[in-house]
């Protein structure tokens, strides 16, 4: 998934689709929560000398920004759709792109989110 945001955007929630890797029909993976076993999240800002930064996922409420928040939108009607609160530091001025990756949970296809950071409000 690709997204364009203005640099220094704050309190940004992003909806993502997490695919069930065991499905032969592309179904969404349900049942994930912020502390699901082996679920990890990281971000990397373009040009950074340091390795990726861990995102410690926390519980959230649908529609309400929480930094590093992670929650299912509606497991019944939108299976596999989740909201994640992107940490403000990830989209601060100083980089042109940031890559966010969630992975590791059982039957979870890795999710890569590329965010292009721009100087204007798209």
Short mmCIF file of N, CA and C in Angstrom, two decimals:
data_model
loop_
_atom_site.label_atom_id
_atom_site.label_comp_id
_atom_site.label_asym_id
_atom_site.label_seq_id
_atom_site.Cartn_x
_atom_site.Cartn_y
_atom_site.Cartn_z
N UNK A 1 0.85 -1.17 0.00
CA UNK A 1 0.00 0.00 0.00
C UNK A 1 0.89 1.23 0.00
N UNK A 2 0.51 2.25 -0.76
CA UNK A 2 1.25 3.51 -0.80
C UNK A 2 0.34 4.65 -0.38
N UNK A 3 0.95 5.62 0.28
CA UNK A 3 0.22 6.75 0.81
C UNK A 3 1.11 7.98 0.70
N UNK A 4 0.52 9.14 0.47
CA UNK A 4 1.25 10.40 0.46
C UNK A 4 0.74 11.27 1.58
N UNK A 5 1.67 11.77 2.40
CA UNK A 5 1.31 12.63 3.53
C UNK A 5 2.24 13.83 3.56
N UNK A 6 1.74 14.91 4.11
CA UNK A 6 2.57 16.08 4.36
C UNK A 6 3.51 15.77 5.52
N UNK A 7 4.77 16.20 5.37
CA UNK A 7 5.73 16.03 6.46
C UNK A 7 5.19 16.70 7.72
N UNK A 8 5.48 16.12 8.85
CA UNK A 8 5.05 16.60 10.16
C UNK A 8 3.55 16.47 10.41
N UNK A 9 2.87 15.65 9.61
CA UNK A 9 1.47 15.33 9.93
C UNK A 9 1.45 14.65 11.28
N UNK A 10 0.48 14.98 12.10
CA UNK A 10 0.38 14.36 13.43
C UNK A 10 -0.96 13.65 13.57
N UNK A 11 -0.98 12.71 14.48
CA UNK A 11 -2.20 11.98 14.82
C UNK A 11 -2.83 11.32 13.59
N UNK A 12 -2.01 10.60 12.81
CA UNK A 12 -2.48 9.97 11.58
C UNK A 12 -2.82 8.50 11.80
N UNK A 13 -4.08 8.18 11.57
CA UNK A 13 -4.53 6.79 11.59
C UNK A 13 -4.60 6.31 10.15
N UNK A 14 -4.17 5.10 9.92
CA UNK A 14 -4.20 4.53 8.58
C UNK A 14 -4.94 3.19 8.64
N UNK A 15 -5.84 2.98 7.70
CA UNK A 15 -6.52 1.70 7.59
C UNK A 15 -5.72 0.83 6.63
N UNK A 16 -5.51 -0.42 7.02
CA UNK A 16 -4.74 -1.36 6.21
C UNK A 16 -5.50 -2.68 6.11
N UNK A 17 -5.18 -3.44 5.08
CA UNK A 17 -5.76 -4.77 4.91
C UNK A 17 -4.65 -5.80 5.13
N UNK A 18 -4.88 -6.70 6.06
CA UNK A 18 -3.92 -7.75 6.35
C UNK A 18 -4.48 -9.06 5.83
N UNK A 19 -3.75 -9.64 4.90
CA UNK A 19 -4.21 -10.85 4.22
C UNK A 19 -3.85 -12.10 5.04
N UNK A 20 -4.73 -13.08 4.97
CA UNK A 20 -4.52 -14.38 5.60
C UNK A 20 -3.69 -15.22 4.64
N UNK A 21 -2.45 -15.53 5.02
CA UNK A 21 -1.55 -16.26 4.12
C UNK A 21 -1.99 -17.71 3.90
N UNK A 22 -2.87 -18.23 4.73
CA UNK A 22 -3.34 -19.61 4.55
C UNK A 22 -4.56 -19.68 3.63
N UNK A 23 -5.10 -18.54 3.24
CA UNK A 23 -6.29 -18.50 2.38
C UNK A 23 -5.89 -18.62 0.92
N UNK A 24 -6.63 -19.41 0.18
CA UNK A 24 -6.39 -19.53 -1.26
C UNK A 24 -7.23 -18.54 -2.06
N UNK A 25 -8.08 -17.76 -1.36
CA UNK A 25 -8.95 -16.82 -2.06
C UNK A 25 -8.67 -15.36 -1.68
N UNK A 26 -7.57 -15.12 -0.96
CA UNK A 26 -7.20 -13.74 -0.62
C UNK A 26 -7.97 -13.15 0.54
N UNK A 27 -8.48 -14.00 1.42
CA UNK A 27 -9.28 -13.51 2.55
C UNK A 27 -8.44 -12.71 3.53
N UNK A 28 -9.11 -11.84 4.26
CA UNK A 28 -8.46 -11.07 5.30
C UNK A 28 -8.28 -11.90 6.56
N UNK A 29 -7.22 -11.59 7.30
CA UNK A 29 -6.94 -12.28 8.56
C UNK A 29 -7.65 -11.58 9.69
N UNK A 30 -8.45 -12.31 10.42
CA UNK A 30 -9.17 -11.74 11.56
C UNK A 30 -8.52 -12.19 12.87
N UNK A 31 -8.90 -11.55 13.96
CA UNK A 31 -8.47 -11.97 15.27
C UNK A 31 -7.18 -11.35 15.78
N UNK A 32 -6.56 -10.48 15.00
CA UNK A 32 -5.34 -9.84 15.48
C UNK A 32 -5.68 -8.74 16.47
N UNK A 33 -4.88 -8.62 17.51
CA UNK A 33 -4.96 -7.53 18.47
C UNK A 33 -3.54 -7.02 18.70
N UNK A 34 -3.41 -5.92 19.40
CA UNK A 34 -2.11 -5.28 19.56
C UNK A 34 -1.04 -6.19 20.15
N UNK A 35 -1.44 -7.16 20.98
CA UNK A 35 -0.47 -8.02 21.62
C UNK A 35 -0.53 -9.47 21.14
N UNK A 36 -0.99 -9.68 19.92
CA UNK A 36 -1.00 -11.02 19.33
C UNK A 36 0.42 -11.57 19.32
N UNK A 37 0.56 -12.83 19.68
CA UNK A 37 1.88 -13.47 19.72
C UNK A 37 2.62 -13.30 18.39
N UNK A 38 3.86 -12.88 18.48
CA UNK A 38 4.80 -12.74 17.35
C UNK A 38 4.48 -11.58 16.40
N UNK A 39 3.39 -10.84 16.62
CA UNK A 39 3.09 -9.68 15.78
C UNK A 39 4.08 -8.56 16.10
N UNK A 40 4.77 -8.09 15.07
CA UNK A 40 5.72 -7.00 15.25
C UNK A 40 5.44 -5.90 14.23
N UNK A 41 5.87 -4.70 14.57
CA UNK A 41 5.73 -3.54 13.67
C UNK A 41 7.01 -2.71 13.77
N UNK A 42 7.46 -2.22 12.62
CA UNK A 42 8.67 -1.40 12.55
C UNK A 42 8.46 -0.32 11.50
N UNK A 43 9.25 0.76 11.62
CA UNK A 43 9.31 1.73 10.54
C UNK A 43 10.75 2.11 10.27
N UNK A 44 10.99 2.49 9.02
CA UNK A 44 12.31 2.96 8.60
C UNK A 44 12.12 4.21 7.77
N UNK A 45 12.85 5.28 8.15
CA UNK A 45 12.81 6.55 7.43
C UNK A 45 13.95 6.59 6.42
N UNK A 46 13.64 6.95 5.19
CA UNK A 46 14.65 6.95 4.13
C UNK A 46 15.88 7.75 4.53
N UNK A 47 17.04 7.16 4.25
CA UNK A 47 18.31 7.83 4.52
C UNK A 47 18.82 7.68 5.94
N UNK A 48 18.06 7.07 6.81
CA UNK A 48 18.50 6.93 8.20
C UNK A 48 19.67 5.96 8.29
N UNK A 49 20.67 6.31 9.10
CA UNK A 49 21.82 5.43 9.30
C UNK A 49 21.48 4.30 10.26
N UNK A 50 20.51 4.52 11.11
CA UNK A 50 20.11 3.51 12.10
C UNK A 50 19.19 2.48 11.45
N UNK A 51 19.12 1.29 12.05
CA UNK A 51 18.17 0.30 11.53
C UNK A 51 16.73 0.73 11.80
N UNK A 52 15.81 -0.11 11.41
CA UNK A 52 14.39 0.18 11.61
C UNK A 52 14.08 0.40 13.09
N UNK A 53 13.06 1.22 13.32
CA UNK A 53 12.61 1.53 14.68
C UNK A 53 11.39 0.69 15.02
N UNK A 54 11.43 0.02 16.16
CA UNK A 54 10.30 -0.80 16.58
C UNK A 54 9.12 0.09 16.96
N UNK A 55 7.94 -0.36 16.59
CA UNK A 55 6.69 0.27 17.03
C UNK A 55 6.08 -0.68 18.05
N UNK A 56 5.97 -0.24 19.27
CA UNK A 56 5.35 -1.05 20.31
C UNK A 56 3.85 -0.84 20.22
N UNK A 57 3.17 -1.81 19.64
CA UNK A 57 1.73 -1.68 19.43
C UNK A 57 0.99 -1.64 20.76
N UNK A 58 -0.06 -0.82 20.80
CA UNK A 58 -0.91 -0.69 21.98
C UNK A 58 -2.37 -0.81 21.55
N UNK A 59 -3.24 -0.99 22.49
CA UNK A 59 -4.66 -1.09 22.18
C UNK A 59 -5.18 0.28 21.72
N UNK A 60 -6.27 0.27 21.01
CA UNK A 60 -6.84 1.50 20.48
C UNK A 60 -8.36 1.38 20.42
N UNK A 61 -9.00 2.47 20.07
CA UNK A 61 -10.43 2.53 19.82
C UNK A 61 -10.62 2.92 18.36
N UNK A 62 -11.48 2.22 17.65
CA UNK A 62 -11.71 2.53 16.24
C UNK A 62 -12.10 4.00 16.08
N UNK A 63 -11.44 4.68 15.18
CA UNK A 63 -11.75 6.06 14.87
C UNK A 63 -11.10 7.09 15.77
N UNK A 64 -10.33 6.64 16.76
CA UNK A 64 -9.67 7.56 17.69
C UNK A 64 -8.17 7.34 17.61
N UNK A 65 -7.40 8.39 17.32
CA UNK A 65 -5.95 8.24 17.21
C UNK A 65 -5.31 7.91 18.55
N UNK A 66 -4.49 6.88 18.51
CA UNK A 66 -3.59 6.53 19.60
C UNK A 66 -2.26 6.21 18.93
N UNK A 67 -1.18 6.88 19.34
CA UNK A 67 0.12 6.60 18.75
C UNK A 67 0.45 5.12 18.96
N UNK A 68 0.77 4.44 17.87
CA UNK A 68 1.08 3.00 17.86
C UNK A 68 -0.13 2.14 18.15
N UNK A 69 -1.32 2.73 18.12
CA UNK A 69 -2.55 1.97 18.36
C UNK A 69 -2.82 1.00 17.23
N UNK A 70 -3.41 -0.13 17.55
CA UNK A 70 -3.72 -1.15 16.55
C UNK A 70 -5.03 -1.81 16.94
N UNK A 71 -5.97 -1.84 15.98
CA UNK A 71 -7.29 -2.42 16.27
C UNK A 71 -7.99 -2.82 14.97
N UNK A 72 -8.79 -3.87 15.06
CA UNK A 72 -9.62 -4.29 13.93
C UNK A 72 -10.74 -3.28 13.74
N UNK A 73 -11.05 -2.98 12.49
CA UNK A 73 -12.14 -2.03 12.20
C UNK A 73 -13.49 -2.70 12.41
N UNK A 74 -13.70 -3.87 11.82
CA UNK A 74 -14.96 -4.60 11.93
C UNK A 74 -14.73 -6.01 11.40
N UNK A 75 -14.41 -6.94 12.29
CA UNK A 75 -14.03 -8.30 11.88
C UNK A 75 -15.13 -9.04 11.14
N UNK A 76 -16.38 -8.68 11.39
CA UNK A 76 -17.50 -9.35 10.73
C UNK A 76 -17.73 -8.83 9.32
N UNK A 77 -17.82 -7.52 9.19
CA UNK A 77 -18.18 -6.92 7.90
C UNK A 77 -16.98 -6.50 7.05
N UNK A 78 -15.81 -6.36 7.67
CA UNK A 78 -14.59 -5.98 6.94
C UNK A 78 -13.42 -6.82 7.46
N UNK A 79 -13.49 -8.14 7.29
CA UNK A 79 -12.44 -9.00 7.84
C UNK A 79 -11.07 -8.67 7.26
N UNK A 80 -10.11 -8.48 8.15
CA UNK A 80 -8.75 -8.17 7.72
C UNK A 80 -8.41 -6.70 7.67
N UNK A 81 -9.39 -5.82 7.94
CA UNK A 81 -9.13 -4.38 7.92
C UNK A 81 -8.85 -3.92 9.34
N UNK A 82 -7.71 -3.24 9.49
CA UNK A 82 -7.25 -2.77 10.79
C UNK A 82 -6.87 -1.30 10.70
N UNK A 83 -6.87 -0.62 11.84
CA UNK A 83 -6.36 0.74 11.93
C UNK A 83 -5.06 0.70 12.72
N UNK A 84 -4.09 1.49 12.26
CA UNK A 84 -2.85 1.66 13.00
C UNK A 84 -2.58 3.15 13.14
N UNK A 85 -2.20 3.56 14.33
CA UNK A 85 -1.83 4.95 14.61
C UNK A 85 -0.35 5.12 14.33
N UNK A 86 -0.01 5.80 13.24
CA UNK A 86 1.39 5.97 12.86
C UNK A 86 2.06 6.92 13.86
N UNK A 87 3.17 6.51 14.47
CA UNK A 87 3.86 7.41 15.41
C UNK A 87 4.27 8.71 14.71
N UNK A 88 4.07 9.84 15.39
CA UNK A 88 4.41 11.14 14.79
C UNK A 88 5.86 11.21 14.35
N UNK A 89 6.77 10.58 15.09
CA UNK A 89 8.20 10.60 14.74
C UNK A 89 8.46 9.95 13.40
N UNK A 90 7.63 9.03 12.99
CA UNK A 90 7.83 8.34 11.72
C UNK A 90 7.60 9.27 10.53
N UNK A 91 6.71 10.25 10.68
CA UNK A 91 6.36 11.11 9.53
C UNK A 91 6.80 12.55 9.73
N UNK A 92 7.80 12.73 10.60
CA UNK A 92 8.34 14.07 10.84
C UNK A 92 9.22 14.52 9.67
N UNK A 93 9.46 15.81 9.59
CA UNK A 93 10.38 16.37 8.59
C UNK A 93 11.74 15.71 8.74
N UNK A 94 12.44 15.55 7.62
CA UNK A 94 13.79 15.00 7.66
C UNK A 94 13.96 13.77 6.79
N UNK A 95 12.87 13.25 6.26
CA UNK A 95 12.93 12.11 5.34
C UNK A 95 11.89 12.34 4.25
N UNK A 96 12.11 11.69 3.11
CA UNK A 96 11.16 11.80 2.01
C UNK A 96 10.20 10.62 1.94
N UNK A 97 10.58 9.51 2.57
CA UNK A 97 9.70 8.34 2.63
C UNK A 97 9.89 7.64 3.96
N UNK A 98 8.88 6.91 4.33
CA UNK A 98 8.95 6.02 5.49
C UNK A 98 8.26 4.72 5.10
N UNK A 99 8.87 3.63 5.49
CA UNK A 99 8.30 2.31 5.26
C UNK A 99 7.86 1.76 6.61
N UNK A 100 6.62 1.30 6.69
CA UNK A 100 6.09 0.67 7.90
C UNK A 100 5.83 -0.79 7.54
N UNK A 101 6.28 -1.70 8.41
CA UNK A 101 6.04 -3.12 8.17
C UNK A 101 5.47 -3.78 9.40
N UNK A 102 4.39 -4.55 9.19
CA UNK A 102 3.81 -5.39 10.23
C UNK A 102 3.96 -6.83 9.75
N UNK A 103 4.35 -7.72 10.67
CA UNK A 103 4.57 -9.12 10.28
C UNK A 103 4.60 -10.02 11.50
N UNK A 104 4.67 -11.31 11.24
CA UNK A 104 4.99 -12.27 12.28
C UNK A 104 3.88 -13.08 12.90
N UNK A 105 2.65 -12.61 12.87
CA UNK A 105 1.56 -13.37 13.48
C UNK A 105 1.24 -14.60 12.64
N UNK A 106 0.73 -15.62 13.28
CA UNK A 106 0.36 -16.84 12.58
C UNK A 106 -0.60 -16.55 11.44
N UNK A 107 -0.30 -17.09 10.27
CA UNK A 107 -1.12 -16.95 9.05
C UNK A 107 -1.21 -15.53 8.51
N UNK A 108 -0.31 -14.66 8.95
CA UNK A 108 -0.34 -13.26 8.51
C UNK A 108 0.64 -13.05 7.36
N UNK A 109 0.12 -12.57 6.24
CA UNK A 109 1.01 -12.14 5.17
C UNK A 109 1.63 -10.82 5.60
N UNK A 110 2.95 -10.65 5.46
CA UNK A 110 3.56 -9.38 5.85
C UNK A 110 2.90 -8.20 5.15
N UNK A 111 2.74 -7.12 5.88
CA UNK A 111 2.13 -5.91 5.34
C UNK A 111 3.19 -4.82 5.25
N UNK A 112 3.33 -4.25 4.07
CA UNK A 112 4.26 -3.15 3.86
C UNK A 112 3.47 -1.92 3.46
N UNK A 113 3.70 -0.83 4.18
CA UNK A 113 3.06 0.45 3.90
C UNK A 113 4.16 1.44 3.58
N UNK A 114 4.14 1.99 2.38
CA UNK A 114 5.12 3.01 1.98
C UNK A 114 4.43 4.36 2.02
N UNK A 115 5.02 5.28 2.79
CA UNK A 115 4.45 6.62 2.91
C UNK A 115 5.43 7.62 2.30
N UNK A 116 5.00 8.30 1.26
CA UNK A 116 5.79 9.37 0.67
C UNK A 116 5.51 10.64 1.47
N UNK A 117 6.58 11.28 1.94
CA UNK A 117 6.44 12.50 2.74
C UNK A 117 6.76 13.70 1.87
N UNK A 118 5.82 14.64 1.80
CA UNK A 118 5.95 15.78 0.91
C UNK A 118 5.83 17.09 1.69
N UNK A 119 6.24 18.20 1.08
CA UNK A 119 6.21 19.51 1.75
C UNK A 119 4.86 20.22 1.62
N UNK A 120 3.96 19.69 0.84
CA UNK A 120 2.65 20.33 0.62
C UNK A 120 1.54 19.43 1.16
N UNK A 121 0.37 19.98 1.33
CA UNK A 121 -0.77 19.20 1.81
C UNK A 121 -1.51 18.61 0.61
N UNK A 122 -1.35 17.31 0.37
CA UNK A 122 -2.01 16.70 -0.79
C UNK A 122 -3.51 16.67 -0.62
#
